[in-house]
Amino acid sequence: MATSGRPAYRDVNVLRWLTAYTASVTGDVVYFLALSWAATRAGDPSQVGLVVAAGALPRAVLMLAGGVVADRFGPRRVAVVSDAVRCVVILAAAAAVMAASPSVWLLVAVALVFGVVDAVFMPAVGALPPRITEAAQLARVQGMRALSIRLSNAIGPLLAGAVLVLGGAAGAFTAAGALFALSLVTLLGVRIASSTEVSQRVPAWRELGDGLRYVRRHRMLAPLVTVIGLGEMCFSGPVATGLVLLADERGWGASGMGWIASAFSVGAATSALLLTVSTRIPRAGAAMCGALLVTAVGAVALGHAPSLPVAVVFGALIGLSSGFTTTVTGALVQTETDPRYLGRVTALTTLCTLGLAPVLFPAVGITVALWGADVFFVGCGAICLLAAALGLSAPVIRRAELRPSGSGSPVGG
């Protein structure tokens, strides 16, 4: 693929990918809310948990296998096919719900199939940026991706609420299916670099092992993936539960929790916007470690905030610093990874940031119940501090640099 040298936010090909990604993430939000809503109408709270788990567990368990599929068949092809399957499954669910009241087992089946397909789609679509733009633009693309996620998480619940009121669960499933269809159509227009993928004849489990060994032996990726896993452990889901429990414990109520969560989102969006338009990130590795230190301090301070306004300030600070870390680590991973392994490495980092969150949710409740919300946030701070120390102790991360805009060459193959 020829590169134009223009910034990523002016590259039509990147914007097609971003549109597809945004439609997909928004569709995910609408789908999960529709699924939860339908489950509450079909069963008791324990059965609602069963439905949600049916979707979350296969996604976590099969995420690494999804990376193998993306590397074997090519991320664009896998993303297109899995997007099409998701669209068909959700539209079929809409038709089934429209025809009759949904049963718990129908919803479990839908969640199970969707979780399996999602485990394939996410590594594939996440591995595309190095194949559609220059290495020097990857930090900007990661910033655009972060903005996309924030936008989707803001619009998705509003859209889901509207269609649930107007058309019930069937209407919400239909809306999610339409968003997946938009994602599919847009992905079909994305052009990628000439492919270096070759047909593999070795078993899939051997490819998976090869990918894990590649990360383990890579001088940059081995410590970087560990830093990502530690840095995201508390901030890809569990922190939201912690905010709810903190607001309840301090008597700030639902509105207080909303203010803190909104401040976090605004901080993260601000960070993503700044990195999208920035031409250079000086000493990217050291700056990322510094942001982790700020996140650690902010988390501890949030847990000990004496009032809601102070908590809102620290929520914004955490969003700003953790958003910077996520964007820079994503760009470093995609810059350093051999294109043959992008799917598997993307699957591994996605598993660290999203797939393991359901496993950590019970620990949040137990920690707050036994020792209080402030101890939970101290724990989050300690984990971020450990991630920063690991990054600073690894010279290859501490000295890592991202290519300034305009100096890169095409990446991918």
mmCIF file of N, CA and C in Angstrom, residues 2 15 28 44 48 52 94 104 119 152 188 232 239 243 284 327 386:
data_model
loop_
_atom_site.group_PDB
_atom_site.id
_atom_site.type_symbol
_atom_site.label_atom_id
_atom_site.label_comp_id
_atom_site.label_asym_id
_atom_site.label_seq_id
_atom_site.Cartn_x
_atom_site.Cartn_y
_atom_site.Cartn_z
ATOM 1 N N ALA A 2 0.638 2.126 -0.904
ATOM 2 C CA ALA A 2 1.386 3.372 -0.936
ATOM 3 C C ALA A 2 0.910 4.277 0.173
ATOM 4 N N LEU A 15 -9.308 6.564 8.125
ATOM 5 C CA LEU A 15 -10.641 6.990 8.564
ATOM 6 C C LEU A 15 -11.696 5.919 8.286
ATOM 7 N N ASP A 28 -21.232 -3.089 19.918
ATOM 8 C CA ASP A 28 -20.982 -3.921 21.095
ATOM 9 C C ASP A 28 -21.727 -3.383 22.313
ATOM 10 N N ASP A 44 -34.257 -14.548 36.529
ATOM 11 C CA ASP A 44 -33.919 -13.883 37.780
ATOM 12 C C ASP A 44 -32.474 -13.393 37.715
ATOM 13 N N VAL A 48 -29.438 -13.803 34.878
ATOM 14 C CA VAL A 48 -28.819 -12.681 34.161
ATOM 15 C C VAL A 48 -27.301 -12.831 34.193
ATOM 16 N N VAL A 52 -24.624 -13.148 30.967
ATOM 17 C CA VAL A 52 -23.455 -12.276 30.789
ATOM 18 C C VAL A 52 -22.168 -13.091 30.771
ATOM 19 N N ALA A 94 -32.578 -10.796 16.928
ATOM 20 C CA ALA A 94 -33.661 -9.807 16.894
ATOM 21 C C ALA A 94 -34.944 -10.432 16.364
ATOM 22 N N VAL A 104 -34.161 -17.709 28.593
ATOM 23 C CA VAL A 104 -32.798 -17.551 29.086
ATOM 24 C C VAL A 104 -31.824 -18.347 28.239
ATOM 25 N N ALA A 119 -14.070 -13.022 20.043
ATOM 26 C CA ALA A 119 -12.692 -13.390 20.357
ATOM 27 C C ALA A 119 -11.835 -13.460 19.107
ATOM 28 N N SER A 152 -17.900 5.996 21.463
ATOM 29 C CA SER A 152 -18.824 4.856 21.423
ATOM 30 C C SER A 152 -19.448 4.596 22.779
ATOM 31 N N LEU A 188 -14.778 -3.406 4.235
ATOM 32 C CA LEU A 188 -14.553 -3.890 2.862
ATOM 33 C C LEU A 188 -13.826 -2.854 2.012
ATOM 34 N N GLU A 232 -3.073 -2.123 33.108
ATOM 35 C CA GLU A 232 -4.494 -2.172 32.753
ATOM 36 C C GLU A 232 -5.316 -3.025 33.701
ATOM 37 N N VAL A 239 -12.039 -0.813 37.944
ATOM 38 C CA VAL A 239 -12.075 0.510 38.557
ATOM 39 C C VAL A 239 -13.485 1.106 38.521
ATOM 40 N N LEU A 243 -15.398 2.599 41.667
ATOM 41 C CA LEU A 243 -15.993 3.935 41.766
ATOM 42 C C LEU A 243 -17.403 3.875 42.337
ATOM 43 N N ALA A 284 9.313 8.530 24.521
ATOM 44 C CA ALA A 284 7.995 7.909 24.715
ATOM 45 C C ALA A 284 7.994 6.886 25.840
ATOM 46 N N THR A 327 -2.327 4.647 25.003
ATOM 47 C CA THR A 327 -2.035 5.030 23.624
ATOM 48 C C THR A 327 -0.574 4.766 23.266
ATOM 49 N N LEU A 386 4.106 -0.715 40.519
ATOM 50 C CA LEU A 386 4.907 -1.872 40.116
ATOM 51 C C LEU A 386 5.143 -1.864 38.601
#
